[in-house]
Coordinates of C-alpha atoms in Angstrom, one line a residue:
Chain M
D1 CA -7.7 -12.5 8.2
T2 CA -5.9 -9.2 8.5
E3 CA -4.3 -8.4 11.9
V4 CA -4.7 -4.7 11.4
T5 CA -8.3 -3.7 12.3
Q6 CA -9.8 -0.5 11.0
T7 CA -13.1 1.1 12.1
P8 CA -15.5 2.2 10.8
K9 CA -15.5 0.3 7.5
H10 CA -17.7 3.0 6.0
L11 CA -18.2 6.6 7.0
V12 CA -20.3 9.3 5.5
M13 CA -19.8 12.8 6.8
G14 CA -20.7 16.4 5.9
M15 CA -18.1 19.1 5.3
T16 CA -18.7 20.6 8.8
N17 CA -18.5 17.4 10.7
K18 CA -15.7 16.1 12.9
K19 CA -15.1 12.4 12.8
S20 CA -12.2 9.9 13.5
L21 CA -10.9 6.8 11.8
K22 CA -9.3 4.2 14.1
C23 CA -6.7 1.6 13.6
E24 CA -5.4 -1.1 15.9
Q25 CA -2.7 -3.8 15.6
H26 CA -1.5 -6.3 18.2
M27 CA 1.6 -7.6 16.3
G28 CA 4.0 -5.5 18.4
H29 CA 4.8 -3.4 15.4
R30 CA 6.4 -0.1 16.1
A31 CA 5.7 1.8 12.9
M32 CA 2.2 2.7 11.8
Y33 CA 1.0 4.3 8.6
W34 CA -1.9 6.1 7.0
Y35 CA -2.4 5.9 3.3
K36 CA -5.1 7.4 1.1
Q37 CA -6.4 5.5 -2.0
K38 CA -8.7 6.8 -4.7
A39 CA -10.4 4.5 -7.1
K40 CA -8.1 2.7 -9.5
K41 CA -5.1 4.6 -8.1
P42 CA -2.2 3.4 -5.9
P43 CA -2.2 4.1 -2.2
E44 CA -0.6 7.5 -1.4
L45 CA 1.4 7.8 1.8
M46 CA 0.0 10.4 4.3
F47 CA 1.6 9.9 7.7
V48 CA 4.1 7.6 9.4
Y49 CA 4.5 7.1 13.2
S50 CA 7.6 5.4 14.5
Y51 CA 7.8 4.5 18.1
E52 CA 4.7 6.6 18.7
K53 CA 6.3 9.8 17.2
L54 CA 5.3 11.3 13.9
S55 CA 8.2 10.7 11.6
I56 CA 6.7 11.4 8.1
N57 CA 4.0 13.9 7.1
E58 CA 3.6 14.0 3.4
S59 CA 2.4 17.6 3.3
V60 CA -1.1 16.5 4.2
P61 CA -3.6 19.4 4.8
S62 CA -4.3 20.2 8.4
R63 CA -7.9 19.1 8.2
F64 CA -6.4 15.6 8.6
S65 CA -4.9 15.2 12.1
P66 CA -3.1 11.9 13.1
E67 CA -2.7 10.7 16.6
C68 CA -0.9 7.7 18.0
P69 CA -2.0 7.2 21.6
N70 CA 0.1 4.1 22.1
S71 CA 2.1 1.6 20.1
S72 CA -1.0 -0.4 19.2
L73 CA -3.4 2.4 18.2
L74 CA -3.5 5.0 15.4
N75 CA -6.2 7.5 14.8
L76 CA -6.9 9.9 12.0
H77 CA -9.1 12.9 13.1
L78 CA -11.1 14.5 10.3
H79 CA -12.5 18.0 10.3
A80 CA -13.9 20.3 7.6
L81 CA -13.2 17.9 4.9
Q82 CA -13.9 18.5 1.2
P83 CA -15.8 16.2 -1.2
E84 CA -12.4 15.4 -2.9
D85 CA -11.2 13.9 0.3
S86 CA -13.6 11.0 -0.3
A87 CA -11.4 7.9 -0.6
L88 CA -10.4 4.6 1.0
Y89 CA -8.2 5.3 4.0
L90 CA -5.8 2.5 4.7
C91 CA -3.9 1.9 7.9
A92 CA -0.7 -0.3 7.9
S93 CA 1.9 -1.4 10.4
S94 CA 5.4 -2.7 10.1
Q95 CA 7.8 -4.5 12.3
A96 CA 11.2 -3.1 11.8
Q97 CA 13.2 -0.3 10.4
D98 CA 14.7 -2.3 7.5
T99 CA 11.7 -3.7 5.8
G100 CA 9.1 -2.5 3.3
E101 CA 6.7 -5.3 4.4
L102 CA 3.6 -3.5 5.5
F103 CA 0.6 -5.2 7.0
F104 CA -2.5 -3.4 5.8
G105 CA -6.0 -3.2 7.2
E106 CA -9.0 -3.4 5.0
G107 CA -9.5 0.3 5.0
S108 CA -12.2 2.8 5.9
R109 CA -14.2 4.0 3.0
L110 CA -15.0 7.7 3.5
T111 CA -17.6 9.7 1.7
V112 CA -17.7 13.5 2.2
L113 CA -21.0 15.1 1.2
Chain W
G1 CA 2.5 0.0 -17.5
E2 CA 1.1 3.4 -17.1
S3 CA -2.5 4.1 -16.2
V4 CA -4.5 6.5 -18.4
G5 CA -7.4 8.3 -16.8
L6 CA -9.4 5.9 -14.7
H7 CA -8.3 2.8 -16.5
L8 CA -5.8 0.4 -14.9
P9 CA -3.6 -1.5 -17.3
T10 CA -5.1 -5.0 -17.4
L11 CA -3.4 -8.3 -18.1
S12 CA -5.7 -11.3 -18.9
V13 CA -4.2 -14.7 -18.5
Q14 CA -5.6 -18.2 -18.9
E15 CA -5.7 -20.3 -15.8
G16 CA -2.6 -22.4 -15.6
D17 CA -0.4 -20.1 -17.7
N18 CA 2.4 -18.0 -16.4
S19 CA 1.8 -14.3 -15.8
I20 CA 4.4 -11.5 -16.1
I21 CA 3.6 -8.1 -14.6
N22 CA 5.9 -5.3 -15.4
C23 CA 6.8 -2.1 -13.5
A24 CA 9.1 0.8 -14.5
Y25 CA 10.5 3.0 -11.7
S26 CA 12.0 6.4 -12.1
N27 CA 14.3 6.9 -9.1
S28 CA 17.7 5.4 -9.9
A29 CA 18.7 5.8 -6.2
S30 CA 15.9 3.5 -5.0
D31 CA 17.5 0.4 -3.6
Y32 CA 14.6 -1.7 -2.3
F33 CA 11.5 -2.8 -4.2
I34 CA 8.4 -4.6 -3.1
W35 CA 5.4 -6.2 -4.8
Y36 CA 1.9 -6.0 -3.3
K37 CA -1.4 -7.7 -4.3
Q38 CA -4.7 -6.0 -3.6
E39 CA -7.9 -8.0 -4.0
S40 CA -11.2 -6.2 -4.4
G41 CA -12.4 -4.7 -1.1
K42 CA -9.2 -5.5 0.8
G43 CA -6.0 -3.7 1.7
P44 CA -2.7 -4.5 -0.1
Q45 CA -0.9 -7.7 0.8
F46 CA 2.9 -8.1 0.7
I47 CA 4.0 -10.7 -1.9
I48 CA 7.8 -10.5 -2.2
D49 CA 10.6 -7.9 -2.0
I50 CA 14.1 -7.5 -3.6
R51 CA 17.0 -5.3 -2.7
S52 CA 19.2 -3.7 -5.3
N53 CA 22.2 -6.0 -4.7
M54 CA 20.1 -8.8 -6.3
D55 CA 18.6 -9.2 -9.7
K56 CA 16.3 -12.2 -9.0
R57 CA 14.4 -13.5 -6.0
Q58 CA 12.0 -16.4 -5.9
G59 CA 9.2 -17.2 -3.6
Q60 CA 6.3 -19.6 -3.7
R61 CA 5.1 -19.5 -7.3
V62 CA 6.5 -16.0 -7.7
T63 CA 9.7 -14.6 -9.0
V64 CA 10.8 -11.0 -9.0
L65 CA 13.4 -9.8 -11.5
L66 CA 15.2 -6.4 -11.2
N67 CA 17.0 -4.7 -14.0
K68 CA 18.7 -1.7 -12.6
T69 CA 20.2 -0.7 -15.9
V70 CA 16.8 0.1 -17.4
K71 CA 15.0 0.7 -14.1
H72 CA 12.6 -2.2 -14.6
L73 CA 11.0 -4.6 -12.2
S74 CA 8.8 -7.6 -13.1
L75 CA 6.7 -10.1 -11.2
Q76 CA 6.3 -13.6 -12.6
I77 CA 3.5 -15.8 -11.3
A78 CA 3.8 -19.5 -12.2
A79 CA 0.7 -21.5 -13.0
T80 CA -1.7 -18.6 -12.5
Q81 CA -4.8 -19.5 -10.5
P82 CA -8.2 -17.7 -10.2
G83 CA -7.2 -16.6 -6.7
D84 CA -4.4 -14.6 -8.3
S85 CA -6.9 -12.2 -9.8
A86 CA -6.2 -8.8 -8.2
V87 CA -4.4 -5.5 -8.7
Y88 CA -0.7 -5.8 -8.4
F89 CA 1.4 -2.8 -7.3
C90 CA 5.2 -2.4 -7.3
A91 CA 6.5 -0.2 -4.6
E92 CA 9.9 1.3 -3.9
I93 CA 11.8 2.8 -1.1
P94 CA 13.3 6.1 -2.3
D95 CA 16.7 7.0 -1.1
S96 CA 15.4 9.5 1.4
G97 CA 12.9 9.0 4.2
G98 CA 14.2 5.6 5.4
Y99 CA 12.5 2.3 5.1
Q100 CA 9.2 3.8 6.1
K101 CA 8.6 5.7 2.9
V102 CA 7.0 2.9 0.9
T103 CA 5.9 4.5 -2.3
F104 CA 3.5 2.7 -4.6
G105 CA 3.6 2.7 -8.4
T106 CA 0.7 2.4 -10.8
G107 CA -1.0 -0.9 -10.5
T108 CA -1.8 -3.6 -13.0
K109 CA -5.0 -5.6 -12.9
L110 CA -4.6 -9.3 -13.4
Q111 CA -7.6 -11.2 -14.7
V112 CA -7.4 -14.9 -14.7
I113 CA -9.7 -16.6 -17.2
P114 CA -10.9 -20.0 -16.0

């Protein structure tokens, strides 16, 4: 069982809606990540938080807004999305600064109508 | 391998045989590589990693080989089992962005034939 929990598992939203994806981990990890994955493609890095501060933003459009309220929680706020934003959104966490071992959740599958 | 359109490169292997999944990387400055396994409906799962000061690393039933000269990485799975069926991604840490910038390459789908 994954130790990174993502909610909701599925989300359908219109282009004018505002919604949020949530991610939680209780492994004491201090880095948390958002990835976007389209069908049959590799995960693409969106954002990284390190010690609750945004450390990497891969030029993601402002309609995606990340938030890290504390070291265990990571949110992705969604507003005015486009149909092409439909994808699997994966959250991950990692323990230390010198490892590429990420622990992924099962993802939130987003459909934008 | 390279993906074309919506088709993932696929490797079909008989149960019990060894599997070899290949990956080419382009950034010669990358010094840390990781293999992930993604089963259907799940997030990627870490398998094994290797740093550039090594050319081989072994885990349980898996071996990763790194050839920096030709920028090639491979994952060998011994005695492939049905539970190994998944998409396998190699990932690298580019020389910038620190260890957090884990960048995934094109995946390979492994199908195990019972």
